[in-house]
Coordinates of C-alpha atoms in Angstrom, one line a residue:
X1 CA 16.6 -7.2 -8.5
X2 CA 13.0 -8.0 -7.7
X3 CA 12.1 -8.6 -4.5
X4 CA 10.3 -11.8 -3.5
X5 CA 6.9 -9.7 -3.1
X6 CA 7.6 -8.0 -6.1
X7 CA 8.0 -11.3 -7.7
X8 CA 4.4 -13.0 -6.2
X9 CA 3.0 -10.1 -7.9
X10 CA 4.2 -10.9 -11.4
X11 CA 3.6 -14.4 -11.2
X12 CA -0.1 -13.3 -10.2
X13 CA -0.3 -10.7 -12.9
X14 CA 0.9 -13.5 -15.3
X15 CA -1.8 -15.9 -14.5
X16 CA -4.2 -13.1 -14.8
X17 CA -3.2 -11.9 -18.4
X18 CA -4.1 -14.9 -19.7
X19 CA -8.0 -14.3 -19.0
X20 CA -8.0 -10.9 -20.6
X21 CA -7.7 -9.8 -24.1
X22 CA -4.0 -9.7 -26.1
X23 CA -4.4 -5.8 -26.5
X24 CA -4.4 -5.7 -22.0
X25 CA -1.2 -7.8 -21.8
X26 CA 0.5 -5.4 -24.7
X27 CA -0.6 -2.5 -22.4
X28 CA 1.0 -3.9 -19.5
X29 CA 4.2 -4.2 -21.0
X30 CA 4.3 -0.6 -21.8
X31 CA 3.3 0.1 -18.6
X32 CA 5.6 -2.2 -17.1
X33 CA 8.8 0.1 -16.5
X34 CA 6.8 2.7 -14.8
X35 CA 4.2 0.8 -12.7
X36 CA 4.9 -1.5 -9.8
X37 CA 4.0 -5.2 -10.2
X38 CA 1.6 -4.6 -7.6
X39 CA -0.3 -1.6 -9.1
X40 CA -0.4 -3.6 -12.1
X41 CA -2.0 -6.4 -10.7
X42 CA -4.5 -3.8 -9.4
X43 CA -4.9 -2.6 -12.9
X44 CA -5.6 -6.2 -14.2
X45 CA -7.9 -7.2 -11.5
X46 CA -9.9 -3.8 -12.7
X47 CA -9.6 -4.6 -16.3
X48 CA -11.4 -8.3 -15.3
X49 CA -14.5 -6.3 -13.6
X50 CA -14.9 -4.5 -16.8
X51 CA -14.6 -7.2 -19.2
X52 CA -16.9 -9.9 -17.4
X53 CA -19.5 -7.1 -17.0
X54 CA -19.3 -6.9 -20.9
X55 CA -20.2 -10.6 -21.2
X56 CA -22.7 -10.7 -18.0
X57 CA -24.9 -7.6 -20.2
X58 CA -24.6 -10.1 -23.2
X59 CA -22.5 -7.9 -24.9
X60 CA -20.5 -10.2 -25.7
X61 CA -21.2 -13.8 -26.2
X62 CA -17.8 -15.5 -25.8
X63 CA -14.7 -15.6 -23.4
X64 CA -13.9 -11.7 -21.6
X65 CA -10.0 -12.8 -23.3
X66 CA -11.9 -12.8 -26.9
X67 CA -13.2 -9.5 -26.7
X68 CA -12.3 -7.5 -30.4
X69 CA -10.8 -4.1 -30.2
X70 CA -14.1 -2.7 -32.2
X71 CA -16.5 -3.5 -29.8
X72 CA -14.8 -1.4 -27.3
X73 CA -14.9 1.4 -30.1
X74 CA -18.6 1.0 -30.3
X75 CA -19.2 1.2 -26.2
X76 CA -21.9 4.0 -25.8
X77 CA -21.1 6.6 -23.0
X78 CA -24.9 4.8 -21.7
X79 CA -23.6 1.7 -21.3
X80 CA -20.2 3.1 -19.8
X81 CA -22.3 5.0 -17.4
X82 CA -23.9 1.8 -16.7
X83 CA -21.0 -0.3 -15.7
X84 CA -19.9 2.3 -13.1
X85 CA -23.7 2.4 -11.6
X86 CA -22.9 -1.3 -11.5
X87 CA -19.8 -0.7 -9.5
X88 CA -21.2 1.5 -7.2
X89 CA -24.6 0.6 -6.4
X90 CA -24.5 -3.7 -7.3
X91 CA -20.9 -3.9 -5.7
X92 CA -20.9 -1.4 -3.5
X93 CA -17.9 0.9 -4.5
X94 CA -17.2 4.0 -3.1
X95 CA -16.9 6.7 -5.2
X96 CA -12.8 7.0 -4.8
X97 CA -13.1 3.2 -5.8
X98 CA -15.4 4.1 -8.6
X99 CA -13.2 6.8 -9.8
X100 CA -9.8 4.8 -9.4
X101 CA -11.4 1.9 -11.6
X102 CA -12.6 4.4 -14.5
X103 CA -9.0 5.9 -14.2
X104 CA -7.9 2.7 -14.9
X105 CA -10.2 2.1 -17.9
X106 CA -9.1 5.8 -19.1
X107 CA -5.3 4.8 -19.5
X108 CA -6.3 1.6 -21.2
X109 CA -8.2 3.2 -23.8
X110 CA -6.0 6.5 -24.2
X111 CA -3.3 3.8 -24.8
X112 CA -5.4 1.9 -27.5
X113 CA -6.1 5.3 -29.1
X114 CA -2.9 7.4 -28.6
X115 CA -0.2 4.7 -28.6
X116 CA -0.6 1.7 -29.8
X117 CA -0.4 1.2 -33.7
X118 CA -0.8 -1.1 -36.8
X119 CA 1.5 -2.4 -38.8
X120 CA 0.0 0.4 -41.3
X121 CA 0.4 3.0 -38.7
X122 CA -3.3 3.4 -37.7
X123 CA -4.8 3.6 -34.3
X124 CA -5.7 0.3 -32.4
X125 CA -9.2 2.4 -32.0
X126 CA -10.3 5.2 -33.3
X127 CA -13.1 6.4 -30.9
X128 CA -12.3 6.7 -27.3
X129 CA -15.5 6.9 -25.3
X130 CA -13.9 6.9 -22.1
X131 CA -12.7 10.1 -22.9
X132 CA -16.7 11.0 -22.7
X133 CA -16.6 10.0 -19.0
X134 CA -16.2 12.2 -16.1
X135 CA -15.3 11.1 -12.6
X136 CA -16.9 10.9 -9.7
X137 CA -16.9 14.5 -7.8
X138 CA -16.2 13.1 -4.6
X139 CA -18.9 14.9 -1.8
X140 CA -16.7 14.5 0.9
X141 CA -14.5 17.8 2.3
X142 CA -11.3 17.5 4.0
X143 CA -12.8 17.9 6.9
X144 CA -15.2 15.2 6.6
X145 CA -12.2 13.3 5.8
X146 CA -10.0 14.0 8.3
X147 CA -12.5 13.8 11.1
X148 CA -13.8 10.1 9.9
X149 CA -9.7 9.4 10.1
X150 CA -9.4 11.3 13.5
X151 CA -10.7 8.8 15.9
X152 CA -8.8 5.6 14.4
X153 CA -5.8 7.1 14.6
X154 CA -3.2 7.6 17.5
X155 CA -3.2 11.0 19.1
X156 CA -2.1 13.2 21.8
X157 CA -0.2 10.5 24.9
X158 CA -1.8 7.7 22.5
X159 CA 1.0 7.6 20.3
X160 CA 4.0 6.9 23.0
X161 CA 1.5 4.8 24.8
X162 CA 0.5 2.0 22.2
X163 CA 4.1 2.2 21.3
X164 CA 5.2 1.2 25.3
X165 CA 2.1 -1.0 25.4
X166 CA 3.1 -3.4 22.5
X167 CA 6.9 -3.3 24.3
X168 CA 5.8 -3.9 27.7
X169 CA 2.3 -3.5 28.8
X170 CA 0.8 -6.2 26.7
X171 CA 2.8 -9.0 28.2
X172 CA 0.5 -8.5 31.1
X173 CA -2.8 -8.8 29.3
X174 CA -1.8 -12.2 28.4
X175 CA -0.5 -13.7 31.7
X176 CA -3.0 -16.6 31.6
X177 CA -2.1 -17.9 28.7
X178 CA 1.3 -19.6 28.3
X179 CA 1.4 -20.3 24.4
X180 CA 0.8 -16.8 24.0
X181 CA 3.0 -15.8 26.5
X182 CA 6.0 -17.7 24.5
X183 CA 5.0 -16.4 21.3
X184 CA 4.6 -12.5 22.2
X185 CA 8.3 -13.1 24.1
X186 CA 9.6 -14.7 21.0
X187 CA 8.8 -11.5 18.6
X188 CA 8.7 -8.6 21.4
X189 CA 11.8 -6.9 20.0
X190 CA 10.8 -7.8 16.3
X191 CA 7.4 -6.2 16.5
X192 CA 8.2 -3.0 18.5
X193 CA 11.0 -2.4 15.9
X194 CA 7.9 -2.8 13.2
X195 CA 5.1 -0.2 15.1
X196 CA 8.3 2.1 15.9
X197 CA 9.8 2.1 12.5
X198 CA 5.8 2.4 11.0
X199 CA 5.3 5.9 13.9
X200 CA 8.7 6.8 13.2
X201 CA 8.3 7.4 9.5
X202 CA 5.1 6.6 7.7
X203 CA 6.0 4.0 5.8
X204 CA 3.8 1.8 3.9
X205 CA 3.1 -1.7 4.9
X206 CA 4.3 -2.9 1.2
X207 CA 7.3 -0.7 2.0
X208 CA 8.0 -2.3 5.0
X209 CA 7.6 -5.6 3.8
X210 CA 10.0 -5.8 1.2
X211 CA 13.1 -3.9 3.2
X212 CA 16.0 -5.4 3.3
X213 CA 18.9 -5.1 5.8
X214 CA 20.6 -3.5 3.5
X215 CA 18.3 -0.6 2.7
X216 CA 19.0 0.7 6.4
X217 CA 21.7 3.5 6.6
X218 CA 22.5 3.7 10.3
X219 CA 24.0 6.8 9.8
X220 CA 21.7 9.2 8.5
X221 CA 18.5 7.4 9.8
X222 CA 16.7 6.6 6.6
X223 CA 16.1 3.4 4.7
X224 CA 16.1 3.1 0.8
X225 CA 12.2 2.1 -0.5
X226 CA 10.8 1.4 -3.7
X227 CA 7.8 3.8 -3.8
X228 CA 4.4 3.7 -6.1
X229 CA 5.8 3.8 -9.6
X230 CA 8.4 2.0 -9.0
X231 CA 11.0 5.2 -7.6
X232 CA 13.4 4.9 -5.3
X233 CA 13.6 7.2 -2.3
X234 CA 15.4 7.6 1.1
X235 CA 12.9 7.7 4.0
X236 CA 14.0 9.0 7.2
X237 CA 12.7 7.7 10.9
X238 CA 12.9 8.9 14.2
X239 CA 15.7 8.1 17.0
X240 CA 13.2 5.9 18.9
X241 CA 12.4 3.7 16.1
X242 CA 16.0 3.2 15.2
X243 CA 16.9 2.5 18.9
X244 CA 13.9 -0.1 18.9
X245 CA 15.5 -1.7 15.0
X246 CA 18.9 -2.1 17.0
X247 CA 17.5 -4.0 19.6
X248 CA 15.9 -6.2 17.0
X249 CA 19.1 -6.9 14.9
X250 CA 20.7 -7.9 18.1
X251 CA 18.4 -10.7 18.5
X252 CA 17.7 -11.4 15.1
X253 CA 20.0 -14.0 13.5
X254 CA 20.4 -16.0 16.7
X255 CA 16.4 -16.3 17.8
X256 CA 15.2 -16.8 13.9
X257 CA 17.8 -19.4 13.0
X258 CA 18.0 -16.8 10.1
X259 CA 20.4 -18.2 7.1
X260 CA 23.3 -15.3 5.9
X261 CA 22.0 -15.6 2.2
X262 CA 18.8 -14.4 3.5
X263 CA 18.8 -10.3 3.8
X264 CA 15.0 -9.3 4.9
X265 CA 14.8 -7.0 7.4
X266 CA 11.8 -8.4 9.1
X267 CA 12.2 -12.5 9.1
X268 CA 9.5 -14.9 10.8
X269 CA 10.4 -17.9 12.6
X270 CA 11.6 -21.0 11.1
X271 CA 8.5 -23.5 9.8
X272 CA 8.3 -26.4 8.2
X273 CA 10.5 -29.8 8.1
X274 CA 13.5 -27.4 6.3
X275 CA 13.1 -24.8 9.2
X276 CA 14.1 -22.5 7.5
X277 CA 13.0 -18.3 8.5
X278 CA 11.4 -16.5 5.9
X279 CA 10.2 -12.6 4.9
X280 CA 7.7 -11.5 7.2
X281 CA 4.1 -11.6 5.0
X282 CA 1.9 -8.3 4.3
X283 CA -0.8 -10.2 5.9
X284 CA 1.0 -11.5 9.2
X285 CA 2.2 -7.6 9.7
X286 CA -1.4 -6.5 9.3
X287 CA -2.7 -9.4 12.2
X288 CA 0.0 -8.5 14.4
X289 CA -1.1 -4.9 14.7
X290 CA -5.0 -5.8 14.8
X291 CA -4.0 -8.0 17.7
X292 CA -2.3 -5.0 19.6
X293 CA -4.8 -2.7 18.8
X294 CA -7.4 -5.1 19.8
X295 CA -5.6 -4.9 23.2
X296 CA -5.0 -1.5 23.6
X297 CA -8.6 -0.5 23.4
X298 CA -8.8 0.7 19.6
X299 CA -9.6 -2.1 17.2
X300 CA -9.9 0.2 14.5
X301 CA -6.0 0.9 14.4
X302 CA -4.5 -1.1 11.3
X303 CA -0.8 -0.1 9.3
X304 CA -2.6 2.6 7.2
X305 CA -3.8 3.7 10.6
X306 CA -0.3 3.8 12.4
X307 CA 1.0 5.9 8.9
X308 CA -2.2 8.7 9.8
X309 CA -0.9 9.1 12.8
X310 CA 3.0 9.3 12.2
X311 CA 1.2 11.8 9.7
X312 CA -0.8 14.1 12.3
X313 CA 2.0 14.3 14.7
X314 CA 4.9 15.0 11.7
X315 CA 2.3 17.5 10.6
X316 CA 1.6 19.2 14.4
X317 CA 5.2 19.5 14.5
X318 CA 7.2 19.8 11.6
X319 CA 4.3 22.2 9.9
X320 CA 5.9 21.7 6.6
X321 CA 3.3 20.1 4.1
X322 CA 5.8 19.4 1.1
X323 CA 8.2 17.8 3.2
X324 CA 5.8 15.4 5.2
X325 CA 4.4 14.4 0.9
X326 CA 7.9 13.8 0.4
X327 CA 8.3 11.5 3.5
X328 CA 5.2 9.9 3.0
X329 CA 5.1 9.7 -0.8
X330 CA 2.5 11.3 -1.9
X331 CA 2.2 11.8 -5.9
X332 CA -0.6 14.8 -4.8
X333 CA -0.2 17.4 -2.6
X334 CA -4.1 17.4 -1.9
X335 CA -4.1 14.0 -0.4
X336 CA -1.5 15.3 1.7
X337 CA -3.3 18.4 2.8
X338 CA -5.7 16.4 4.5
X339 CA -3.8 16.2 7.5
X340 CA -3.9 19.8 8.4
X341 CA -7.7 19.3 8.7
X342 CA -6.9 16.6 11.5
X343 CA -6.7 18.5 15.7
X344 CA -3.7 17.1 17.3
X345 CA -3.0 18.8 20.7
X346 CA 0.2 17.5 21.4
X347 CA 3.3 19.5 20.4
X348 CA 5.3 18.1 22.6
X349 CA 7.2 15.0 22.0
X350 CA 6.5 13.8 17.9
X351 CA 8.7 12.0 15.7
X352 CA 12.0 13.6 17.5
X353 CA 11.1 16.3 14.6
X354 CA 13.2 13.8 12.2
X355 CA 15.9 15.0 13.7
X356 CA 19.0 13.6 11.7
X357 CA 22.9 13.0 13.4
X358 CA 25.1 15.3 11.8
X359 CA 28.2 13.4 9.8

């Protein structure tokens, strides 16, 4: 069953469709059992770049949506080469941007020319030029990389300390101002359960989002996710951060009015002449840590941020690189690898080294 994020997405990805061309939607659909609705989306929303830059360089003189299959056959590598000079020098793209948007455009038009057929059998196209493009090399080592990441990220005493400041410490910050007071008091359990769970296992924020209370096996310290690509994996997290969940839970139904029907993990409080508690958002996750981190002394900490530095730590300690891709996901072992690049002086206390309760 979809989740209710997962089913925002489509509805966006639906309303999208319908401003690009027939042969995008039918690309979609075979891409549909092995993409997320959100990567999809991401796909779409790069598909639109492409096709209103075709009609802003008069390629085109009608609707992106009416765009025929042969004039994407007759795109010169030029003009290709064009577009992503457009991306990164008009829009200001990074290069891993640039290079994510041409993969994009690649899988299209491999699918157009490998895949896809007539009713006679034949190709959709049958000249490929993004098969002429090469990406991006991208100039930055792993240790540029890793020491960019190194002072947004939580290291050393900072990790236990921003952890104990959003539990206690921050209270006191705010003393003067009563509304804010209420509010921090109202959600103190729910959002050190949320930066715990985030330290204690490198979740991602979409992740996060859409677990659900029962996705959390107690036992063995792990909770079921729906990774990129739609796959299904059990994530383990520390002894702290399941201490800090069980301390939420205890509050949770009572304090958020929260309905039995209604299984998210993370629930906000009631709104709204109904009153009834909803999914915690993306977006309210990402504001509540900007407005702890703001606190602490280190604006630049957001979710992704939190998952570098669960990262670092599983990396000073554990040492193990495939495991921590497994734990975090990873489709490439490279992007993992960049954490070995990062310094991290503290061995002493990390994530509890995942260890798990023997049954």
């Amino acid at each position: 069953m979809a989740s209710e994020s997962q089913q925002q997405h489509y509805k966006k990805l639906k309303l999208l469709l319908k401003e690009l061309p027939w042969y995008v939607e039918e690309y979609i659909d075979h891409k549909r059992r092995k993409l997320s609705a959100a990567s999809l989306l991401n796909y779409c929303h790069d598909y639109k770049i492409f096709f209103n830059w075709i009609v802003s360089e008069q390629l085109f003189t009608d609707e992106p949506k009416n765009i025929p299959l042969d004039l994407l056959e007759k795109l010169t590598v030029q003009q290709v080469e064009g577009f992503l000079y457009a991306l990164e020098y008009e829009l200001n793209n990074k290069e891993i941007t640039v290079n994510r948007k041409l993969s994009a455009l690649k899988s299209l038009f491999n699918y157009l020319q490998n895949i896809a057929e007539t009713k006679d059998l034949k190709p959709y196209i049958q000249r490929n030029v993004m098969a002429k493009i090469e990406f991006n090399e991208i100039k930055e080592s792993m240790e540029t990389i890793a020491n960019k990441m190194e002072g947004k990220i939580l290291l050393g005493d900072e990790y236990e300390r921003f952890r104990r400041f959003v539990a206690h410490d921050y209270g006191e910050t705010i003393q003067d101002n009563k509304k804010r007071q209420n509010f921090y008091k109202l959600n103190q359990e729910r959002d050190i359960a949320i930066i715990s769970l985030i330290l204690g296992s490198g979740l991602r924020l979409s992740e996060l989002v859409n677990l659900d209370l029962d996705d959390i096996d107690f036992s063995k310290y792990s909770a079921r996710v729906i990774r990129k690509g739609n796959k299904e994996q059990y994530v383990f997290f520390s002894k702290i951060a399941m201490d800090d969940l069980q301390e939420y839970l205890k509050i949770r139904e009572k304090r958020y009015h929260v309905d039995k029907n209604n299984k998210a993990l993370f629930v906000a409080a009631p709104m709204g002449p109904k009153g009834k508690s909803r999914r915690l958002t993306a977006r309210s996750i990402e504001k509540m840590i900007e407005k702890y981190a703001k606190a602490f002394g280190k604006p630049a900490l957001s979710v992704h941020k939190l998952r570098h530095s669960f990262a670092t730590r599983y990396h000073s300690e554990i040492n193990d690189v495939p495991k921590l891709r497994r734990q975090l996901g990873h489709s490439s072992i490279q992007t993992t690898m960049i954490y070995t690049h990062i310094r991290n002086d503290d061995l002493r206390s990390a994530v509890d080294k995942m260890d798990i309760p023997k049954e």
